[in-house]
CSV table of C-alpha atoms in Angstrom, one decimal:
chain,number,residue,atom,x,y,z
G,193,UNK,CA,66.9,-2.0,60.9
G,194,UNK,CA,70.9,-2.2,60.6
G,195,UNK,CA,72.5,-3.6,58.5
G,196,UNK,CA,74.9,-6.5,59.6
G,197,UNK,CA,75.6,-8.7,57.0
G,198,UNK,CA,79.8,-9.1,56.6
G,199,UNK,CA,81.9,-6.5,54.7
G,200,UNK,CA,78.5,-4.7,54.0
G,201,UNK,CA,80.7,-1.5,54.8
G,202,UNK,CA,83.4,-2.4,52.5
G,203,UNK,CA,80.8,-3.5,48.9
G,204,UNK,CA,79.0,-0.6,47.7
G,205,UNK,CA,77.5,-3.6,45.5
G,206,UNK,CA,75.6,-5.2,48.1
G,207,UNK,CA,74.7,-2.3,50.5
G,208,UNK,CA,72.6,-1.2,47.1
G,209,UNK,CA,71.0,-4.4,46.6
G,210,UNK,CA,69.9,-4.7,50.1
G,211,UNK,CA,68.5,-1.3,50.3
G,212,UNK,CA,66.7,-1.8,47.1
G,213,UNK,CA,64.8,-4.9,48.5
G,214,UNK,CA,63.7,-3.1,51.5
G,215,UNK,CA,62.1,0.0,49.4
G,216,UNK,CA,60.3,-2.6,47.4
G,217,UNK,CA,58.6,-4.3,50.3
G,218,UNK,CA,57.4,-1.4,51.5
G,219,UNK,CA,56.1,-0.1,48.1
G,220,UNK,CA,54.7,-3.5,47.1
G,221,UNK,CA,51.8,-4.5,49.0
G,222,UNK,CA,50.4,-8.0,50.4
G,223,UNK,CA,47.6,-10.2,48.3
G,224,UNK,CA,45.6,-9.3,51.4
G,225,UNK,CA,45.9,-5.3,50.9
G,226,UNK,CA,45.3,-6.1,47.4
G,227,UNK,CA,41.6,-8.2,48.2
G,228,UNK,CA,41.2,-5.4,50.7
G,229,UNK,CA,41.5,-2.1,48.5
G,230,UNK,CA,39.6,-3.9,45.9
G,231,UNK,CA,36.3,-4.7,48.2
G,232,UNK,CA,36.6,-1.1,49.3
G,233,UNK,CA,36.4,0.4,45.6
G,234,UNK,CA,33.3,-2.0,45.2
G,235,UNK,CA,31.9,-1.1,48.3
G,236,UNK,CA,32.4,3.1,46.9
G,237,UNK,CA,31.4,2.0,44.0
G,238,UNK,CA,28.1,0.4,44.8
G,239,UNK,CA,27.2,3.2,47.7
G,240,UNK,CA,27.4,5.9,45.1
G,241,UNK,CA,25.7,3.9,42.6
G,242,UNK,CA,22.8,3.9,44.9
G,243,UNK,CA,22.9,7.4,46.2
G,244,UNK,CA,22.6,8.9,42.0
G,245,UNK,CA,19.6,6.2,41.8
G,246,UNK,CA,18.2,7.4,45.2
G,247,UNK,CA,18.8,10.7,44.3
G,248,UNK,CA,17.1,10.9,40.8
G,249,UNK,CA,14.8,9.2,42.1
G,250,UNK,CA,13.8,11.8,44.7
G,251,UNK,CA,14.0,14.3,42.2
G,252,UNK,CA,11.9,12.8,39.7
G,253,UNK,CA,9.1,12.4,42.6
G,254,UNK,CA,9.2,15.5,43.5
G,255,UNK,CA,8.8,17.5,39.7
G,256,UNK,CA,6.0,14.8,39.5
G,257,UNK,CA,4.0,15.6,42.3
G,258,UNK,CA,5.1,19.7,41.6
G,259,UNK,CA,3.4,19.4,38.4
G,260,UNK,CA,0.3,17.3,39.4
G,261,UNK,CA,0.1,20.3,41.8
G,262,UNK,CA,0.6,18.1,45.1
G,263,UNK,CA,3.6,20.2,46.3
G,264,UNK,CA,4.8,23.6,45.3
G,265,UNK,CA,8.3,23.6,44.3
G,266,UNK,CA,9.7,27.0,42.7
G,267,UNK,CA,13.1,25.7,41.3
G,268,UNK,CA,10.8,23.1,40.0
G,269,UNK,CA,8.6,25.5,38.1
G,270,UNK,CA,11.9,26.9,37.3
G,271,UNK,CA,13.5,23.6,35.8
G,272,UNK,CA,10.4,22.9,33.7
G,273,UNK,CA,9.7,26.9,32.8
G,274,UNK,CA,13.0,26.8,31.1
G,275,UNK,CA,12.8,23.7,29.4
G,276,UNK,CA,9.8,24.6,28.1
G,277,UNK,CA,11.1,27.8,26.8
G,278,UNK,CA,13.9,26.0,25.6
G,279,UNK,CA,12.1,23.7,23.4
G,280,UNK,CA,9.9,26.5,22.4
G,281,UNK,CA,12.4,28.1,20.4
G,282,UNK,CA,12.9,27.2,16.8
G,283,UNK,CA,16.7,27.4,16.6
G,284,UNK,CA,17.3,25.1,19.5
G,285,UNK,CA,14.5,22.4,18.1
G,286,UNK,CA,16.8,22.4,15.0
G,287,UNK,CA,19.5,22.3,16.6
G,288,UNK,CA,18.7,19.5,18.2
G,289,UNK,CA,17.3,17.5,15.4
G,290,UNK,CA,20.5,18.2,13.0
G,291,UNK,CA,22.9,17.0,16.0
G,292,UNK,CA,20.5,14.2,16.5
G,293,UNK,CA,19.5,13.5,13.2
G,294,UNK,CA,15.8,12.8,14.2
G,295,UNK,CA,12.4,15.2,13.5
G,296,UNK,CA,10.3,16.1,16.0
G,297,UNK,CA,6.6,17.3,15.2
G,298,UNK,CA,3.8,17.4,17.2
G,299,UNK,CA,0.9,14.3,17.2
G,300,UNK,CA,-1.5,16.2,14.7
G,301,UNK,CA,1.7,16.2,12.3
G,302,UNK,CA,2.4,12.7,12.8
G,303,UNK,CA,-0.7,11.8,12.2
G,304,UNK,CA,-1.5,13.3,9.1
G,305,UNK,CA,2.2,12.5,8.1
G,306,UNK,CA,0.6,8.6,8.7
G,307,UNK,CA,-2.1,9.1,6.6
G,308,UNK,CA,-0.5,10.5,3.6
G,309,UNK,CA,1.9,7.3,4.1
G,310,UNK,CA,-0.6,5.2,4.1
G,311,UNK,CA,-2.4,6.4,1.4
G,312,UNK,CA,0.8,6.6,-0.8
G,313,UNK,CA,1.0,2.9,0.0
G,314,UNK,CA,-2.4,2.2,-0.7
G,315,UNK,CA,-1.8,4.0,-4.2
G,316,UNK,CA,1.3,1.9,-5.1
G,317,UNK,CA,-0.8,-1.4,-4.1
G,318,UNK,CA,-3.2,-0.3,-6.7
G,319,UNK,CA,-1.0,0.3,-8.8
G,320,UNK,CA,0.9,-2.8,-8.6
G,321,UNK,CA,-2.7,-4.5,-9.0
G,322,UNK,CA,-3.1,-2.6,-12.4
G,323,UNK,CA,0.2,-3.3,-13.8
G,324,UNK,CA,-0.2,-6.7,-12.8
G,325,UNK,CA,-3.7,-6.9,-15.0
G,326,UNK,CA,-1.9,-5.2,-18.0
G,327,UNK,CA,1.1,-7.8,-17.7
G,328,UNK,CA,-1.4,-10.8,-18.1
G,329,UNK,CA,-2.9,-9.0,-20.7
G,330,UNK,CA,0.0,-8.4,-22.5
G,331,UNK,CA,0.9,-11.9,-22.6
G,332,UNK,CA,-2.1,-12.8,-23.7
G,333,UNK,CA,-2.4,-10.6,-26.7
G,334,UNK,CA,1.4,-11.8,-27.2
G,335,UNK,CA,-0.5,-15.6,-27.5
G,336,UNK,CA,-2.9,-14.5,-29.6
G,337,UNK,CA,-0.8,-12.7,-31.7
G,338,UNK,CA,1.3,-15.8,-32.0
G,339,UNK,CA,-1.9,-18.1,-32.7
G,340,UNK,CA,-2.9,-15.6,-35.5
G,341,UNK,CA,0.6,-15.4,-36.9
G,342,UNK,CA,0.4,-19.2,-37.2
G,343,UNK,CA,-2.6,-19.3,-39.2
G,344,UNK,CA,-1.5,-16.4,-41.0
G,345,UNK,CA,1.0,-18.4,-42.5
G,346,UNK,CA,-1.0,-21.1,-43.4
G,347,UNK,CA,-3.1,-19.0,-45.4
G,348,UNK,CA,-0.2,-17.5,-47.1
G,349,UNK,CA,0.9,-20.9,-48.5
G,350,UNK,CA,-3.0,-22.0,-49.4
G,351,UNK,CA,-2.3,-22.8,-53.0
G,352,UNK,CA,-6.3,-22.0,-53.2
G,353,UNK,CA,-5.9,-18.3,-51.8
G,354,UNK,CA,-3.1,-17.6,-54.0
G,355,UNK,CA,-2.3,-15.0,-51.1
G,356,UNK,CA,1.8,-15.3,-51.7
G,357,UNK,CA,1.0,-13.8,-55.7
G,358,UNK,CA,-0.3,-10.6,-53.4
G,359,UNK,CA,1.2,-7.7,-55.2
G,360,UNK,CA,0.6,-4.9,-53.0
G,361,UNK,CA,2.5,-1.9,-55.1
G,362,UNK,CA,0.9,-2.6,-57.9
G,363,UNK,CA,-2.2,-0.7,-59.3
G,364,UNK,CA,-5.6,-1.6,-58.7
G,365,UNK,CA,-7.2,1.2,-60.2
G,366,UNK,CA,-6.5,4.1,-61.2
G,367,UNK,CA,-3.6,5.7,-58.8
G,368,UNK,CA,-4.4,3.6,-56.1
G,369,UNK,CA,-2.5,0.8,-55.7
G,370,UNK,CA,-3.1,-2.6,-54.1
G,371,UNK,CA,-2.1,-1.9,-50.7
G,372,UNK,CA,-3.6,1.3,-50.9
G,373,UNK,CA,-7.1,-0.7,-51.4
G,374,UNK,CA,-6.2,-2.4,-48.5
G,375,UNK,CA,-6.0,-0.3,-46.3
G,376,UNK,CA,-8.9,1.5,-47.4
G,377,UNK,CA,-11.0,-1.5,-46.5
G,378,UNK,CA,-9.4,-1.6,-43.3
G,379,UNK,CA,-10.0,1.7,-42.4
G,380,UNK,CA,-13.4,2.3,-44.0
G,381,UNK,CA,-15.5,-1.1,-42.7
G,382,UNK,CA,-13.0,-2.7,-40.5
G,383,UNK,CA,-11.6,-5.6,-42.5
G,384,UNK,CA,-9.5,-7.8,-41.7
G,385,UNK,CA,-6.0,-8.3,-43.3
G,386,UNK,CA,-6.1,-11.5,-45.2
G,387,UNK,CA,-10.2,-10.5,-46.0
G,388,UNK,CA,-8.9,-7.2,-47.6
G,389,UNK,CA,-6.1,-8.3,-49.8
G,390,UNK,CA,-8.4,-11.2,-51.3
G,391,UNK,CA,-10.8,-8.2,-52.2
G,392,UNK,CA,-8.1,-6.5,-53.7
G,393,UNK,CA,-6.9,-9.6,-55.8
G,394,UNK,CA,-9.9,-9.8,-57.3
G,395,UNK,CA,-8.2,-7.6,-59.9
G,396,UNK,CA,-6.2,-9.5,-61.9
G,397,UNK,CA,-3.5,-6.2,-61.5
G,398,UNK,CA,-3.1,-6.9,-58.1
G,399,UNK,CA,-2.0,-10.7,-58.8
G,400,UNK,CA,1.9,-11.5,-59.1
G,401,UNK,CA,2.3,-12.7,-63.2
């Protein structure tokens, strides 16, 4: 192409401009080239998509049938010699389980692994069971205590009983003293609070003046 456009000999200005239009036409390609290049990487893409499918594929067929003894393959006996080996040896099993932060154990060890699991939760089911039965207990006895605390009081204020004139550091005979009888009978034949200081008031000592 030349270059005809008036005084383009005489403005430096222009000549540039015009030359810098032409490089970027050739440099910039057409929407066509563009949907062009684009089915073309697709169509790569896809074909080797399919050939590393195909291929492991193949492969994977092939160390099947080697090891169900159909074919004989030696770099297949090789491949799976050497893996064996490989995850035969202790350092690269724990290698492998610290960079992949998993344990690997054979089916006997997973299985008793299971059991003791199982077991253990079986344990803390009884457990739970017991503690449950003790709770309900608890809160019964808390009840009851509450009931007996109740008439207890009652009692105490029976003008009949007289069980608020309990003096229980006082003597009842001898160097025993009135609580000291009390808990004797408590001890001795079982008796019951209220029972055993009404024994022991039956000194006059052991009765508030």
């Amino acid at each position: 192409d030349s270059f005809s456009a008036p005084g383009a000999g005489k403005n430096p200005v222009f000549l540039a401009k015009v030359i810098a239009r032409k490089v970027l036409a050739l440099l910039a390609p057409s929407d066509e080239e563009d949907v062009t290049q684009m089915g073309r990487f697709i169509a790569l893409f896809c074909d080797v998509s399919i050939g590393i499918i195909f291929g492991v594929l193949i492969i994977s067929t092939l160390i099947s049938l080697d090891h169900r003894g159909v074919i004989h393959i030696q770099s297949a006996h090789n491949i799976r010699n050497t893996a064996f080996h490989l995850l035969s040896d202790p350092e690269t099993m724990a290698n492998i389980e610290e960079s992949s932060d998993l344990k690997f154990m054979t089916i006997a060890e997973y299985e008793s692994k299971r059991k003791e699991i199982d077991g253990v939760l079986e344990k803390k089911a009884h457990h739970e069971e017991i503690l449950k039965k003790r709770t309900e207990e608890v809160e019964a006895k808390k009840k009851e205590v509450e009931g007996i605390k109740d008439e207890y009081e009652k009692l105490l204020g029976n003008p009949l009983l007289q069980l608020n004139s309990y003096c229980g550091s006082c003597s009842w005979t001898g160097k025993m003293t009135c609580d000291g009888r009390v808990q004797f009978l408590k001890d001795k034949y079982n008796t019951r609070p209220i029972a055993a200081k009404l024994n022991a008031m039956e000194h006059e000592s052991c009765i508030k003046k």
